[in-house]
Short mmCIF file of C-alpha atoms in Angstrom, two decimals:
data_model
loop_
_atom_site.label_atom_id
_atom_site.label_comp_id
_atom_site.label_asym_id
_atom_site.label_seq_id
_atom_site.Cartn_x
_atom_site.Cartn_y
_atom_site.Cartn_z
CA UNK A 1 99.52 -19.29 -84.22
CA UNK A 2 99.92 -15.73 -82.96
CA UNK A 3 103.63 -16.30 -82.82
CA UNK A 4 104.21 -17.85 -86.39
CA UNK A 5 101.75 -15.11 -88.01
CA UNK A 6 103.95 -12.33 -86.35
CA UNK A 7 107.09 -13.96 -88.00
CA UNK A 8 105.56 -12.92 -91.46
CA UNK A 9 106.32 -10.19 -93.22
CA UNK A 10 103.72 -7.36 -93.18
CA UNK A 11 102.54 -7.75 -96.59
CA UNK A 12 101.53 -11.99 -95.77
CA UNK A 13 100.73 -10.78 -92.31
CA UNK A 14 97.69 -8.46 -94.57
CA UNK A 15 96.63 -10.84 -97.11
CA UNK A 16 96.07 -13.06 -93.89
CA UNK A 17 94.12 -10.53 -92.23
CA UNK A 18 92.65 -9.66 -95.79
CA UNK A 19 90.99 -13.19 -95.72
CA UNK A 20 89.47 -13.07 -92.45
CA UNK A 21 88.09 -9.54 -93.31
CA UNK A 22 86.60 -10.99 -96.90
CA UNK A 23 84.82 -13.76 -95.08
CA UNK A 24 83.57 -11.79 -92.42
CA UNK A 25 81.99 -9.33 -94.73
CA UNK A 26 80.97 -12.00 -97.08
CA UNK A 27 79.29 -14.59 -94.14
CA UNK A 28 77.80 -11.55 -92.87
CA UNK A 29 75.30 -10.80 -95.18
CA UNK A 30 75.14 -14.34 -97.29
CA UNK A 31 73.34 -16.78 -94.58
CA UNK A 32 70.60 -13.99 -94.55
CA UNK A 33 70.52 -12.72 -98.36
CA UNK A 34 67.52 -15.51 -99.16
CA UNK A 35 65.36 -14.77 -96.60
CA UNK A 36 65.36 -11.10 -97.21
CA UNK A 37 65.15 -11.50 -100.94
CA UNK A 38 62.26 -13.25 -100.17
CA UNK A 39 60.44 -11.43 -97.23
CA UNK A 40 62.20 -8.00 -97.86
CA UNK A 41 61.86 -7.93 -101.70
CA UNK A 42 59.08 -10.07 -102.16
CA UNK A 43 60.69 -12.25 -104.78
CA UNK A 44 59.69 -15.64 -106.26
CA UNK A 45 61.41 -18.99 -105.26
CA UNK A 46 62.79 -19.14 -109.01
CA UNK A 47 63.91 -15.28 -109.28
CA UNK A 48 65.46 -15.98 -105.99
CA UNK A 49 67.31 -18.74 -106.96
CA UNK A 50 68.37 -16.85 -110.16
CA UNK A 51 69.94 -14.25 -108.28
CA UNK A 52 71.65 -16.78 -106.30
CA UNK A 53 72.94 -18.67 -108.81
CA UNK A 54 74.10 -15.96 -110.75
CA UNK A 55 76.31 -14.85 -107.78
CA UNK A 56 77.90 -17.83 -107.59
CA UNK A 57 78.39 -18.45 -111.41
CA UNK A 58 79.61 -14.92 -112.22
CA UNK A 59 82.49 -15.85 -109.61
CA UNK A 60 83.29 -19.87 -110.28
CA UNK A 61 83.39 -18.97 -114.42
CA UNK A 62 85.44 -15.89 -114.43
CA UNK A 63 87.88 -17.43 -112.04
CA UNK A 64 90.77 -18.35 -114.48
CA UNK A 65 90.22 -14.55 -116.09
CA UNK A 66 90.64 -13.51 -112.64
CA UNK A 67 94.11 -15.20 -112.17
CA UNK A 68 95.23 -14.14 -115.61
CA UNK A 69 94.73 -10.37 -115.21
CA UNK A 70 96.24 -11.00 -112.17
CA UNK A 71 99.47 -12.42 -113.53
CA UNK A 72 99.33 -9.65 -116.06
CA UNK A 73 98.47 -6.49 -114.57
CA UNK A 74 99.80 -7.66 -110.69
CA UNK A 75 98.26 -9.22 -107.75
CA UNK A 76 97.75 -5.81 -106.34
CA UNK A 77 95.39 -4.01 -108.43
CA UNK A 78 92.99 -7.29 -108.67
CA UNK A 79 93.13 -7.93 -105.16
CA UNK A 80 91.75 -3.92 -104.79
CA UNK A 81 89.84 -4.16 -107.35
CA UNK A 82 87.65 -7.33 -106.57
CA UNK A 83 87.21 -5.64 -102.69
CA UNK A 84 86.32 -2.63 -104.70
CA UNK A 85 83.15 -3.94 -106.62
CA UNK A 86 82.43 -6.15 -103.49
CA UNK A 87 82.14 -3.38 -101.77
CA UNK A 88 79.38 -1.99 -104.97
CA UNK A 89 77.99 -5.17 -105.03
CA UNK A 90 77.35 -5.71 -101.22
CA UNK A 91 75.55 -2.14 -101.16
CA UNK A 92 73.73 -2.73 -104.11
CA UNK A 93 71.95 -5.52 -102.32
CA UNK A 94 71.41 -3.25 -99.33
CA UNK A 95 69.57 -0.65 -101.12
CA UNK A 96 67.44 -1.72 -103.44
CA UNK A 97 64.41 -4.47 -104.05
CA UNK A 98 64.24 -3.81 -107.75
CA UNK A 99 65.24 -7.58 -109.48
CA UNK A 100 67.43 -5.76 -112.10
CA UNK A 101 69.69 -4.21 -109.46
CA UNK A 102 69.87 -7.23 -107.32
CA UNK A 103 70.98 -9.04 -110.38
CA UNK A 104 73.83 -6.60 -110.66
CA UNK A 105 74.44 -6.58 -107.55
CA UNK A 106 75.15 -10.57 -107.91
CA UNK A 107 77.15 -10.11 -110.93
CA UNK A 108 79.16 -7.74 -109.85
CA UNK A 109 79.62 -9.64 -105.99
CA UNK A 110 80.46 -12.66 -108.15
CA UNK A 111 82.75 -11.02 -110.34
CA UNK A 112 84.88 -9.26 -107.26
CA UNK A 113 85.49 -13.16 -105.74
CA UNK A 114 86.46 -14.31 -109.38
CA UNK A 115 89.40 -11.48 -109.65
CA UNK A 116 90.72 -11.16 -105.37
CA UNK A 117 90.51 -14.77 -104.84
CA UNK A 118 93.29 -16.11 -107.39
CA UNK A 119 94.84 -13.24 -106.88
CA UNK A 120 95.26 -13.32 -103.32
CA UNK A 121 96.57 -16.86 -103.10
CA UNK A 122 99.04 -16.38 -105.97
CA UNK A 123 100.51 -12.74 -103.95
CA UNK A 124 100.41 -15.09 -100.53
CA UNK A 125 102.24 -18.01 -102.07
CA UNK A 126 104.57 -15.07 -104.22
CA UNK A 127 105.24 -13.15 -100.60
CA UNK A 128 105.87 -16.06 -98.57
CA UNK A 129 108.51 -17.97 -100.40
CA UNK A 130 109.66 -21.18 -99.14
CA UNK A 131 107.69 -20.45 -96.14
CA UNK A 132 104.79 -21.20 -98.54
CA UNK A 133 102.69 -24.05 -96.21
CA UNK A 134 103.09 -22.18 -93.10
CA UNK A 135 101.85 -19.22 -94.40
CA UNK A 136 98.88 -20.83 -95.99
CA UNK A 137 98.38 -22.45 -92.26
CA UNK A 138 97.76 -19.33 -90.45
CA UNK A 139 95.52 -18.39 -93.87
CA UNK A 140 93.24 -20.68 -93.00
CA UNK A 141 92.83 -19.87 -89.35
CA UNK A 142 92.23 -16.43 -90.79
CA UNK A 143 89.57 -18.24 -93.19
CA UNK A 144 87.93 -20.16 -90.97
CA UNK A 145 87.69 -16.78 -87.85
CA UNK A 146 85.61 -14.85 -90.67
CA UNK A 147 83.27 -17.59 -91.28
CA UNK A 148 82.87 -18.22 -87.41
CA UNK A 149 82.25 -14.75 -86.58
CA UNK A 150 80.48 -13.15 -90.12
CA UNK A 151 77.10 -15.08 -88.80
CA UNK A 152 76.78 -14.12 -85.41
CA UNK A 153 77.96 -10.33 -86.59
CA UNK A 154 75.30 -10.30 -89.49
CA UNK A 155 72.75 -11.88 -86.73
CA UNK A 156 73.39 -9.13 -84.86
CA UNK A 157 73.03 -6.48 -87.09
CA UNK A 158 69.84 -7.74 -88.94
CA UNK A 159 67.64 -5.79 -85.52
CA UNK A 160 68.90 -2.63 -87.54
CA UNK A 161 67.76 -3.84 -90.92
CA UNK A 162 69.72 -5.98 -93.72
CA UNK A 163 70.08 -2.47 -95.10
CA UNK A 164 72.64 -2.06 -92.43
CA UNK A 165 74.02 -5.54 -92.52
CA UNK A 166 74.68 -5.07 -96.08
CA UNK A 167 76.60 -1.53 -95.54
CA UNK A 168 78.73 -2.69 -92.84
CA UNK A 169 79.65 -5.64 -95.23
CA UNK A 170 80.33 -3.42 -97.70
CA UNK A 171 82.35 -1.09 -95.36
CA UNK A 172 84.79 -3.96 -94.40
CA UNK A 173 85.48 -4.18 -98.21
CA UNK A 174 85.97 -0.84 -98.44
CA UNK A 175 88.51 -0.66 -95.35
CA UNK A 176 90.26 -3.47 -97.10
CA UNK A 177 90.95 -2.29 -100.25
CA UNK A 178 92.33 1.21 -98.56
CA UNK A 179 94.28 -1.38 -96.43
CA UNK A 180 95.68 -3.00 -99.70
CA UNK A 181 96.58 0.24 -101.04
CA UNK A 182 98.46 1.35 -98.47
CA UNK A 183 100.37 -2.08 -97.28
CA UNK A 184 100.74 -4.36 -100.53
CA UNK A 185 103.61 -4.05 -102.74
CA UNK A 186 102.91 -3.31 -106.23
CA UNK A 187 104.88 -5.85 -108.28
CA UNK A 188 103.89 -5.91 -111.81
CA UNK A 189 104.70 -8.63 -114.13
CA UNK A 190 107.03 -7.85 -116.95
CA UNK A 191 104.98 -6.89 -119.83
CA UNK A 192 107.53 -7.30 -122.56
CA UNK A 193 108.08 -10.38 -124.11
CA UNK A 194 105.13 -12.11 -122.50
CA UNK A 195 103.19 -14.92 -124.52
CA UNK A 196 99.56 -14.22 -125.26
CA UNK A 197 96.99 -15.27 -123.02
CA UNK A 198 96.05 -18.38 -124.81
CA UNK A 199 99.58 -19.54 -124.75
CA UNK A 200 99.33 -19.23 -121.06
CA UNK A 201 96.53 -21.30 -120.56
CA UNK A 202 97.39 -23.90 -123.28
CA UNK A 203 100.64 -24.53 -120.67
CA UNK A 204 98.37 -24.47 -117.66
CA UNK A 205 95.63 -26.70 -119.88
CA UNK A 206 98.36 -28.91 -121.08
CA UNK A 207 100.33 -29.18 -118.00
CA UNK A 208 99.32 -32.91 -117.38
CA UNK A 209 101.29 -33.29 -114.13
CA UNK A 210 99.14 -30.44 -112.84
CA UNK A 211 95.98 -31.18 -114.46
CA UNK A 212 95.76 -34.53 -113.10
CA UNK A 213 96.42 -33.48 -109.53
CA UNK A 214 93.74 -30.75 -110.09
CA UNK A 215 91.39 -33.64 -111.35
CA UNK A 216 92.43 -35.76 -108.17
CA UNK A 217 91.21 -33.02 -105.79
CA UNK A 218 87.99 -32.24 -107.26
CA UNK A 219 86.31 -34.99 -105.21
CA UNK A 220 87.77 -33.46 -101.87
CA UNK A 221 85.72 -29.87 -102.75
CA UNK A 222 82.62 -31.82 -103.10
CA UNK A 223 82.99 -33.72 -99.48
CA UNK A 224 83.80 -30.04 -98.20
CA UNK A 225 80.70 -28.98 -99.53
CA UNK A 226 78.66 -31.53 -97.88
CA UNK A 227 78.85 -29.17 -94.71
CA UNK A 228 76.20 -27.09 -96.58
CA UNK A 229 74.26 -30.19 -97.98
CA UNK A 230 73.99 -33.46 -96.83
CA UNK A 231 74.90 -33.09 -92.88
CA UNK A 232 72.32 -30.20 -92.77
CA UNK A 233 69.48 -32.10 -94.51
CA UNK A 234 70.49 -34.43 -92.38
CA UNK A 235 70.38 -32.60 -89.31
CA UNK A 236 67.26 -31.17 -90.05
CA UNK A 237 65.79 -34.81 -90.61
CA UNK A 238 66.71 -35.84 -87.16
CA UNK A 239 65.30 -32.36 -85.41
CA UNK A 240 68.04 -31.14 -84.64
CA UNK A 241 67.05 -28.27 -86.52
CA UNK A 242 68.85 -24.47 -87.09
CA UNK A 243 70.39 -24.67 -83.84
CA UNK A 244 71.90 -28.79 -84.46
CA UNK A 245 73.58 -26.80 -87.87
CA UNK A 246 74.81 -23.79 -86.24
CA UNK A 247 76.65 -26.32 -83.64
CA UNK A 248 78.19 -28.46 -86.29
CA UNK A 249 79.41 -24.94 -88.26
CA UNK A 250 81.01 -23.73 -84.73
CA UNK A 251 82.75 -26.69 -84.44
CA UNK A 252 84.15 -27.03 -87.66
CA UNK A 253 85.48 -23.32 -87.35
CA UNK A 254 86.79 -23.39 -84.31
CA UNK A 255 88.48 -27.02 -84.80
CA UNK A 256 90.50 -24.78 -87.36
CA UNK A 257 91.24 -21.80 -85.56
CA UNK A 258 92.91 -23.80 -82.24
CA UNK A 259 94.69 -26.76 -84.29
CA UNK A 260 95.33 -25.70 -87.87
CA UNK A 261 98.93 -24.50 -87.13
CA UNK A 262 100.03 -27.12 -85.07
CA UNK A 263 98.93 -29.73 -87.02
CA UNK A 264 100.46 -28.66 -90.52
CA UNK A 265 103.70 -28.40 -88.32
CA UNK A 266 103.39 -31.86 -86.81
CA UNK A 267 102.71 -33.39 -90.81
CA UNK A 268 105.11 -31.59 -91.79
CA UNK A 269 108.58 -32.87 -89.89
CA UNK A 270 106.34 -36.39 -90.74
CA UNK A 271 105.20 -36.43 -94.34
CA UNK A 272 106.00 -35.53 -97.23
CA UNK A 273 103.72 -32.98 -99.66
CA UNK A 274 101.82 -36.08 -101.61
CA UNK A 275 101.58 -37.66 -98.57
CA UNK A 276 100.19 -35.35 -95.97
CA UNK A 277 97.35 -34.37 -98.72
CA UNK A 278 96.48 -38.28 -99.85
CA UNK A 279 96.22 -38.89 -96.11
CA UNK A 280 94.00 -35.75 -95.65
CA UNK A 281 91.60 -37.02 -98.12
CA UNK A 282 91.83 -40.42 -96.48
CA UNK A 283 90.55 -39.18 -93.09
CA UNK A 284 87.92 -37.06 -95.28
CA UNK A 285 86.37 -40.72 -96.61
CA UNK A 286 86.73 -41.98 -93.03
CA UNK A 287 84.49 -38.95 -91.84
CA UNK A 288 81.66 -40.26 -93.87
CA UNK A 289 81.19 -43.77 -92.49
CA UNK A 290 80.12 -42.67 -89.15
CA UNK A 291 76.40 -41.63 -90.44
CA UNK A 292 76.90 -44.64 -92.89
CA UNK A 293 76.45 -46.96 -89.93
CA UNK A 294 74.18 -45.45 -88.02
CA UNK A 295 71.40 -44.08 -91.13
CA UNK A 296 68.10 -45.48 -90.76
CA UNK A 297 68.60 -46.53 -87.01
CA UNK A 298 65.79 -45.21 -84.82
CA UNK A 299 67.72 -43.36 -82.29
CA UNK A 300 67.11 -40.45 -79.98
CA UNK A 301 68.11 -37.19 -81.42
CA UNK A 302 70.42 -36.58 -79.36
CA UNK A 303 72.46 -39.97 -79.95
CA UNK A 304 71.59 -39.41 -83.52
CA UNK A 305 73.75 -36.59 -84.16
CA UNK A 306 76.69 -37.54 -82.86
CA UNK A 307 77.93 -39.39 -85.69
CA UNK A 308 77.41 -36.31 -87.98
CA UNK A 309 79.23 -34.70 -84.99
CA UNK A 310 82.32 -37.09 -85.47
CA UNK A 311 81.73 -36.81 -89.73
CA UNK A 312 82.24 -32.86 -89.45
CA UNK A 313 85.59 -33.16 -86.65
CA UNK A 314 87.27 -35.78 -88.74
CA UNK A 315 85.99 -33.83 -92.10
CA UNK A 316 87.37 -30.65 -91.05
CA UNK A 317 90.43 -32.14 -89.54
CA UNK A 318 91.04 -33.67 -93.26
CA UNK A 319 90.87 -30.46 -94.66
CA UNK A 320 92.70 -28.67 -92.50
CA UNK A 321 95.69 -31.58 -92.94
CA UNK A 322 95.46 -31.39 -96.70
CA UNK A 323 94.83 -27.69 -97.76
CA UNK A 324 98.42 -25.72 -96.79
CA UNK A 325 100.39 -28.44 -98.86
CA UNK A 326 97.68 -28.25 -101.46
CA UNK A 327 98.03 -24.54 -101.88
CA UNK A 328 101.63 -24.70 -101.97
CA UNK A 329 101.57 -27.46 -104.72
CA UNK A 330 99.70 -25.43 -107.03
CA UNK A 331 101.91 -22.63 -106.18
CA UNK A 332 105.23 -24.62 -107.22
CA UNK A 333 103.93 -26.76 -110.17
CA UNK A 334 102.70 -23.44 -111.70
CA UNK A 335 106.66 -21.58 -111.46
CA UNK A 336 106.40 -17.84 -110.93
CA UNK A 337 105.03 -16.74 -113.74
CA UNK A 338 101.65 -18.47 -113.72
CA UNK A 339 100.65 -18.42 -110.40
CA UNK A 340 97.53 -16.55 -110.35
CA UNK A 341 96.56 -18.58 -114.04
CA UNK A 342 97.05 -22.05 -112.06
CA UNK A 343 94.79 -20.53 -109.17
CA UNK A 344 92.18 -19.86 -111.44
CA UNK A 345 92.12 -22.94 -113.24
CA UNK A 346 92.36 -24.67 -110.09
CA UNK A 347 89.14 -22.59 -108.27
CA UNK A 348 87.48 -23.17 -111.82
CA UNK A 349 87.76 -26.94 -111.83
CA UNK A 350 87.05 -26.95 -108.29
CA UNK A 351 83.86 -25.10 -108.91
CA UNK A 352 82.72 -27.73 -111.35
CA UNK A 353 83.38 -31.02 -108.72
CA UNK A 354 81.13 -28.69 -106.15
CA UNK A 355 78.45 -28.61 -109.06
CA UNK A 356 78.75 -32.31 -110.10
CA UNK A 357 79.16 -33.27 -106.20
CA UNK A 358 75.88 -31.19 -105.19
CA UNK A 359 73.75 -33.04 -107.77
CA UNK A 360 74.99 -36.25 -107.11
CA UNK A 361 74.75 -36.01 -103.45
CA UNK A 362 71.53 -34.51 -103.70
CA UNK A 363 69.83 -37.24 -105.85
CA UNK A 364 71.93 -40.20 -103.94
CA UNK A 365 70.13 -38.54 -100.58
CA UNK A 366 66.27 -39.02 -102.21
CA UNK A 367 67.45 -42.07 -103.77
CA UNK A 368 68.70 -43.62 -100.34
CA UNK A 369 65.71 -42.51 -98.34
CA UNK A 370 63.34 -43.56 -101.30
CA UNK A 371 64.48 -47.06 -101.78
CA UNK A 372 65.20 -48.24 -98.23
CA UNK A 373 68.88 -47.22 -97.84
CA UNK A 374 69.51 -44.58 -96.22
CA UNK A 375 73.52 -45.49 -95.56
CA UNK A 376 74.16 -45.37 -99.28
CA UNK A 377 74.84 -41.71 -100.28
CA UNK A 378 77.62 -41.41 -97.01
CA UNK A 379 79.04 -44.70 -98.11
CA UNK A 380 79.44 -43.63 -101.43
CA UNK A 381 80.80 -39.97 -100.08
CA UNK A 382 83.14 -42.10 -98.42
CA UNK A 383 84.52 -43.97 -101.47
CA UNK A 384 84.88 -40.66 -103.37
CA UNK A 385 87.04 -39.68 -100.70
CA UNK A 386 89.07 -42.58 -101.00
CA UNK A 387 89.44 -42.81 -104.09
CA UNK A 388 90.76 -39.32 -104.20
CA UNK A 389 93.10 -40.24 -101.68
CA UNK A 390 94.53 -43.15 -103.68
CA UNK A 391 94.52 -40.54 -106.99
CA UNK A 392 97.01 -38.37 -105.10
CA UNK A 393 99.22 -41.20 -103.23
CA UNK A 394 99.70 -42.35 -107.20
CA UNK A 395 100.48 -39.11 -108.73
CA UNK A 396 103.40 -39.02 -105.78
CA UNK A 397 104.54 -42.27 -106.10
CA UNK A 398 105.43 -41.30 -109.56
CA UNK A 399 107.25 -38.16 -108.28
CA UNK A 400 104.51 -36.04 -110.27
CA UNK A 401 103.82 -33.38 -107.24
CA UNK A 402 106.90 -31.51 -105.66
CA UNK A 403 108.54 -33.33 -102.47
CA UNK A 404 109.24 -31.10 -100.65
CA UNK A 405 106.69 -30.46 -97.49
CA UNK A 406 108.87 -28.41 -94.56
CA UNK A 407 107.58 -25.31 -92.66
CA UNK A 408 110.04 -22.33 -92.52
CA UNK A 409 109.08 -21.02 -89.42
CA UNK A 410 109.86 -17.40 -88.22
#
């Protein structure tokens, strides 16, 4: 991994270390933001689940602004400027308990994801050329070593107050939009001659080829999501408790970290694009059946959680298989000049499948456990993943995705 990162270019060699730094900051101070709005502030379930929401709505709405201005002003300036008011937002929350604040202080956090995120992506995938899948391999090892090591660095700092944990967050945003400054080319679109904004997203709306592989995915963001949902209710059903969820989260991140590269390299000289992402999504469905046949078995803890062991391996293994040749396919089916518009359409839809997947999976879980079958909300996980799978294998069979799937290496 160390070997095909140093092969990049110093500006993809950043926006990798960018990503690491944005979910170190960001996993940080998020696990613990609850509980302090709660003990610290002394807020109300609902106002805390306000400010929550509001956080996460302010970034999954604005998303396909976010990738606009960012094909219209450059990926530059909305990379700096989202780590800019992320680094606002993330003292905001630091130092103050008044409700108004802390809702700005969500807005604004939300609004920084909604314009760095599309951007980012569309400047990786612009930077990296044909090398496109590698580069978004060693992205996600980047991804996945900020999520691994923002909890235990947030756990850490919480002895010196979440005042502190939020300031430190907020100075890695800070150090990473000097960083950005200083490092990332500043390539702005041509302004003359340029359609207006609702022509471009008329295109990216009406762009069936793309819309239908964006609907095809939306089932694999809601099995991702089921690492915060259903295997930690589920965890916590079977004792296993804060420590059984901490496990599973290791494991997940550090699955990605030691095999991510490798393994897009190995599907890669195998598979073409479609296939290496329908065969992803596959293995995600497989992941679910291993709690399917085991719910409602009295077993010892211990024996009880492997099978949401093997669900979260096999899960994140799916992922990790699928996402570089999904972020490439975006990247290609949008051409050069939409890039950061197909991002944000693509985050925005996949926002709304982690919604709809949420309430479904919630409601299946108290449905299941209410009515005797317990099995029935992993078995239907399972078919959603399936069924996504056989969405994408179709769309490739009728040579609707781009072919190509081969790693440039350095």
């Amino acid at each position: 991994m160390l070997a095909e990162f140093r092969s990049f270019d110093r500006p993809v060699q950043l926006l990798q270390i960018n990503q690491a730094g944005i979910n170190l900051g960001f996993y940080m101070l998020m696990p613990y933001l609850a509980q302090h709005l709660s003990a610290g502030a002394g807020l109300a379930a609902w106002t805390i689940g306000l400010v929550l929401g509001l956080r996460n709505m302010s970034q999954q709405g604005l998303f396909l602004i976010g990738g606009t201005l960012a094909d219209r002003l450059g990926h530059k300036p909305l990379i700096m400027l989202g780590c800019g008011l992320r680094t606002v937002g993330f003292a905001l929350f630091g130092l103050s308990t008044s409700l108004p604040w802390l809702l700005v202080a969500a807005a604004v956090t939300g609004f920084a994801g909604a314009l760095f995120n599309p951007a980012a992506r569309a400047c990786l995938a612009c930077e990296a050329g044909e090398r496109k899948v590698a580069a978004f391999a060693v992205f996600n090892v980047f991804y996945q070593g900020g999520i691994l090591l923002g909890p235990l660095v947030g756990f850490a700092l919480l002895n010196a107050g979440f005042t502190a944990v939020c300031l430190s967050a907020a100075g890695i945003f800070a150090v990473l939009t000097v960083l950005q400054g200083v490092w990332l080319p500043a390539r702005r679109a041509p302004v003359t001659g340029r359609p207006p904004v609702l022509s471009d997203w008329r295109r990216a709306f009406g762009d069936r080829a793309f819309v239908s592989f964006a609907a095809a995915m939306i089932a694999s963001y809601a099995l991702s999501y089921q690492m915060y949902l259903a295997l930690p209710l589920e965890v916590a059903r079977l004792g296993g408790g804060e420590t059984g969820v901490m496990v599973l989260y290791a494991l997940s991140a550090l699955l990605g970290i030691a095999a991510q590269v490798r393994l897009t390299a190995w599907c890669s000289a195998r598979w073409r694009r479609g296939q290496a992402i329908s065969r992803g999504l596959a293995l995600m469905g497989v992941a679910f059946l291993y709690p399917a046949m085991t719910a409602g078995l009295a077993l010892p803890t211990g024996w009880a959680l492997l099978p949401l062991v093997a669900c979260t391996l096999l899960l994140t293994i799916g992922t990790l298989i699928a996402f570089p040749f999904e972020m490439a396919t975006i990247a290609d089916m949008a051409g050069e000049r939409l890039v950061g518009t197909y991002y944000g359409l693509y985050n925005l839809l996949s926002g709304v499948g982690i919604l709809a997947g949420n309430l479904v999976a919630g409601a299946l879980v108290d449905a299941g456990r209410s009515v005797g079958l317990a099995g029935l909300p992993w078995v239907l996980l399972a078919a959603a993943g399936f069924a996504s799978a056989a969405a994408v294998r179709h769309l490739d069979r009728r040579s609707r995705l781009p072919v190509s799937s081969q790693v440039v290496t350095g």
